[in-house]
Coordinates of C-alpha atoms in Angstrom, one line a residue:
Chain P
X19 CA -152.7 -43.2 60.8
X20 CA -155.0 -43.9 57.8
X21 CA -156.3 -47.3 59.0
X22 CA -159.2 -49.0 57.1
X23 CA -161.0 -52.0 58.6
X24 CA -163.4 -54.5 57.1
X25 CA -165.9 -56.7 58.8
X26 CA -166.3 -59.6 58.7
X27 CA -162.9 -60.9 57.7
X28 CA -164.5 -64.2 56.6
X29 CA -168.1 -65.1 56.0
X30 CA -169.8 -68.2 54.8
X31 CA -173.4 -68.0 53.6
X32 CA -175.8 -70.2 51.8
X33 CA -176.8 -69.8 48.2
X34 CA -179.7 -67.4 47.8
X35 CA -179.0 -65.4 50.9
X36 CA -177.6 -61.9 51.2
X37 CA -174.5 -60.8 53.0
X38 CA -173.3 -57.4 54.0
X39 CA -169.6 -56.4 54.2
X40 CA -168.6 -53.2 56.0
X41 CA -165.6 -51.0 55.2
X42 CA -164.7 -48.4 57.8
X43 CA -162.1 -45.6 57.9
X44 CA -161.0 -45.6 61.5
X45 CA -159.0 -42.4 61.9
X46 CA -160.0 -40.3 58.9
X47 CA -163.0 -39.3 56.9
X48 CA -163.2 -40.7 53.4
X49 CA -165.4 -39.0 50.8
X50 CA -164.6 -41.7 48.3
X51 CA -164.2 -45.4 48.8
X52 CA -163.6 -48.2 46.3
X53 CA -164.6 -51.8 46.2
X54 CA -162.4 -54.5 44.6
X55 CA -162.8 -58.2 44.0
X56 CA -160.0 -60.6 43.8
X57 CA -160.4 -64.2 42.7
X58 CA -157.9 -66.8 43.8
X59 CA -154.4 -66.2 42.2
X60 CA -155.7 -63.3 40.2
X61 CA -155.4 -59.6 40.3
X62 CA -157.7 -57.0 41.9
X63 CA -160.6 -55.8 39.8
X64 CA -162.4 -52.6 40.6
X65 CA -166.1 -53.2 41.1
X66 CA -167.4 -49.7 42.0
X67 CA -166.5 -46.3 43.4
X68 CA -168.7 -45.0 46.2
X69 CA -169.0 -41.3 47.1
X70 CA -170.5 -40.3 50.4
X71 CA -174.1 -39.3 50.0
X72 CA -174.5 -40.3 46.4
X73 CA -175.0 -43.4 44.3
X74 CA -172.1 -45.6 43.6
X75 CA -170.5 -45.8 40.1
X76 CA -170.2 -49.3 38.9
X77 CA -167.6 -50.7 36.5
X78 CA -168.8 -52.3 33.3
X79 CA -170.0 -55.8 33.8
X80 CA -170.8 -55.4 37.6
X81 CA -174.4 -56.0 38.4
X82 CA -175.6 -53.0 40.5
X83 CA -178.7 -54.8 41.6
X84 CA -176.6 -57.7 42.9
X85 CA -173.8 -55.8 44.5
X86 CA -175.5 -53.0 46.5
X87 CA -173.1 -50.3 47.7
X88 CA -174.1 -47.7 50.3
X89 CA -171.8 -44.9 51.5
X90 CA -174.0 -43.3 54.1
X91 CA -171.3 -41.6 56.2
X92 CA -167.8 -40.4 55.8
X93 CA -166.4 -43.3 57.6
X94 CA -168.5 -46.2 56.4
X95 CA -169.3 -47.9 53.1
X96 CA -171.1 -51.2 52.8
X97 CA -171.3 -53.8 50.1
X98 CA -174.3 -56.1 50.1
X99 CA -174.1 -59.2 47.9
X100 CA -177.8 -60.1 47.3
X101 CA -179.0 -63.6 46.4
X102 CA -175.5 -64.9 46.6
X103 CA -174.4 -67.8 44.4
X104 CA -171.3 -69.9 44.6
X105 CA -169.7 -68.0 41.8
X106 CA -169.8 -64.9 44.0
X107 CA -167.3 -66.6 46.3
X108 CA -164.2 -64.3 46.2
X109 CA -162.0 -62.0 48.3
X110 CA -163.5 -58.5 48.5
X111 CA -161.2 -55.6 49.3
X112 CA -162.2 -52.0 50.0
X113 CA -160.0 -48.9 50.0
X114 CA -160.6 -45.4 51.2
X115 CA -159.2 -42.1 49.9
X116 CA -157.2 -39.9 52.2
X117 CA -154.8 -37.0 51.3
X118 CA -155.0 -38.1 47.7
X119 CA -154.0 -41.7 48.3
X120 CA -156.0 -45.0 48.7
X121 CA -155.6 -47.0 51.8
X122 CA -156.7 -50.6 51.7
X123 CA -158.7 -52.7 54.2
X124 CA -157.6 -56.2 55.1
X125 CA -160.2 -57.8 52.9
X126 CA -163.2 -60.1 53.4
X127 CA -163.3 -63.6 52.2
X128 CA -166.8 -64.7 51.1
X129 CA -167.7 -68.3 50.6
X130 CA -171.1 -69.2 49.2
X131 CA -172.2 -72.8 49.7
Chain Z
X9 CA -158.4 -46.4 29.0
X10 CA -155.6 -47.7 31.2
X11 CA -153.9 -51.1 31.0
X12 CA -151.1 -52.5 33.1
X13 CA -149.0 -55.5 32.0
X14 CA -146.7 -57.6 34.1
X15 CA -145.0 -60.2 31.9
X16 CA -143.4 -62.2 34.7
X17 CA -145.9 -64.4 36.6
X18 CA -143.1 -65.7 38.9
X19 CA -139.7 -64.6 39.9
X20 CA -137.1 -66.0 42.3
X21 CA -134.2 -64.3 44.0
X22 CA -131.5 -65.4 46.5
X23 CA -131.5 -63.7 49.9
X24 CA -129.4 -60.5 49.9
X25 CA -129.4 -60.4 46.1
X26 CA -131.1 -57.9 43.8
X27 CA -134.2 -58.6 41.7
X28 CA -136.1 -56.4 39.1
X29 CA -139.8 -56.8 38.4
X30 CA -141.1 -55.5 35.1
X31 CA -144.2 -53.6 34.3
X32 CA -145.4 -51.7 31.2
X33 CA -148.5 -49.6 31.1
X34 CA -150.7 -47.6 28.8
X35 CA -152.9 -44.7 29.7
X36 CA -155.0 -42.0 28.2
X37 CA -154.7 -39.8 31.3
X38 CA -152.7 -36.6 30.9
X39 CA -151.4 -37.0 34.4
X40 CA -151.1 -40.1 36.4
X41 CA -149.5 -42.1 39.2
X42 CA -147.8 -45.4 39.0
X43 CA -147.5 -47.8 42.0
X44 CA -146.1 -51.0 43.2
X45 CA -148.1 -52.9 45.8
X46 CA -147.1 -55.9 47.8
X47 CA -149.6 -58.5 48.8
X48 CA -148.2 -61.1 51.3
X49 CA -150.1 -64.3 52.2
X50 CA -152.3 -62.3 54.6
X51 CA -153.6 -60.6 51.5
X52 CA -153.3 -57.1 53.0
X53 CA -152.4 -54.7 50.2
X54 CA -149.2 -52.7 51.1
X55 CA -148.0 -49.7 49.2
X56 CA -144.3 -50.2 48.3
X57 CA -143.6 -47.2 46.2
X58 CA -145.3 -44.5 44.2
X59 CA -144.2 -42.5 41.2
X60 CA -145.8 -39.3 40.0
X61 CA -145.6 -39.3 36.2
X62 CA -144.7 -35.7 35.9
X63 CA -141.6 -36.2 38.0
X64 CA -138.5 -37.3 36.1
X65 CA -136.6 -38.5 39.1
X66 CA -137.1 -42.1 40.0
X67 CA -138.8 -42.8 43.3
X68 CA -136.9 -44.7 46.0
X69 CA -137.9 -46.1 49.4
X70 CA -135.1 -47.7 51.3
X71 CA -134.3 -51.0 49.4
X72 CA -136.9 -50.4 46.8
X73 CA -136.4 -48.2 43.7
X74 CA -138.1 -47.8 40.4
X75 CA -136.9 -47.3 36.8
X76 CA -139.5 -45.1 35.3
X77 CA -139.2 -44.7 31.5
X78 CA -142.1 -42.5 30.5
X79 CA -141.6 -42.6 26.7
X80 CA -141.3 -46.4 26.8
X81 CA -144.2 -46.6 29.3
X82 CA -142.1 -48.8 31.5
X83 CA -142.1 -48.9 35.3
X84 CA -139.9 -51.6 36.8
X85 CA -139.2 -52.2 40.5
X86 CA -135.8 -53.1 41.8
X87 CA -135.5 -54.7 45.2
X88 CA -132.0 -54.6 46.6
X89 CA -130.6 -56.8 49.4
X90 CA -133.7 -59.1 49.2
X91 CA -135.0 -60.4 52.5
X92 CA -137.2 -63.4 53.2
X93 CA -140.0 -61.0 54.2
X94 CA -140.0 -59.6 50.7
X95 CA -141.6 -62.8 49.4
X96 CA -145.1 -61.9 48.2
X97 CA -147.2 -61.1 45.2
X98 CA -146.3 -57.8 43.7
X99 CA -148.8 -55.8 41.7
X100 CA -148.0 -52.9 39.4
X101 CA -150.8 -50.3 39.2
X102 CA -151.7 -47.0 37.6
X103 CA -154.3 -44.3 38.4
X104 CA -155.2 -40.9 37.1
X105 CA -153.9 -37.9 39.0
X106 CA -156.7 -35.4 39.6
X107 CA -155.3 -32.4 41.2
X108 CA -153.2 -34.5 43.6
X109 CA -156.0 -37.1 44.2
X110 CA -155.6 -40.6 43.2
X111 CA -158.3 -42.0 40.8
X112 CA -159.3 -45.6 40.2
X113 CA -156.5 -48.1 40.4
X114 CA -155.9 -50.4 37.5
X115 CA -153.7 -53.4 38.5
X116 CA -151.5 -55.7 36.5
X117 CA -151.8 -59.5 36.9
X118 CA -149.1 -59.6 39.5
X119 CA -145.7 -61.2 39.9
X120 CA -145.1 -63.8 42.6
X121 CA -141.7 -63.3 44.2
X122 CA -140.0 -66.1 46.0
X123 CA -136.9 -65.4 48.1
X124 CA -134.5 -68.3 48.7
X125 CA -132.5 -68.4 51.9

């Protein structure tokens, strides 16, 4: 139980385009989901917290207009990277809260060329 | 504010031996959780063990146990009978405890564990 999926697992996009990453809780409903970013050989950094039906709360230094987060249902949160640049290339991981714990998705590798 | 510090970027252990990974933390939360996560090459985050700060008893999960020293703000992970599959990046993390719900996770920089056959 408590499985979280992400789609796609790997995406390559051209600089200036937008890309959407989906995070789904497959067997539970998640009021709260979290988005993290992990650069190579570094730790996970929280980007934002999303609550179903309300605006996401972004961490300091994260551009809310660049990283659009939507949590429209209890099983789906999306992260859209707008006008992507090579420096946005990273590993993006979501997690979803269930019974008080966070369960992580497998991550999405974004490469911007 | 919360900070988590892992002072060992890399550690190595012989198969079947015991290794201890160190972690110190600081938090302004009145109640909180501490965690150890494992990230293998697949990069899937796997929860190894969780400690509730109000519990004095150290958490254990099979071969994994912690030494939680609340006053010293120390939270080390001991892996006994190390196996080749234990090789991974290990992250120490903390979060607030809000009525049993886990808040935002703050991660340390990680310790890369190698297991020698």
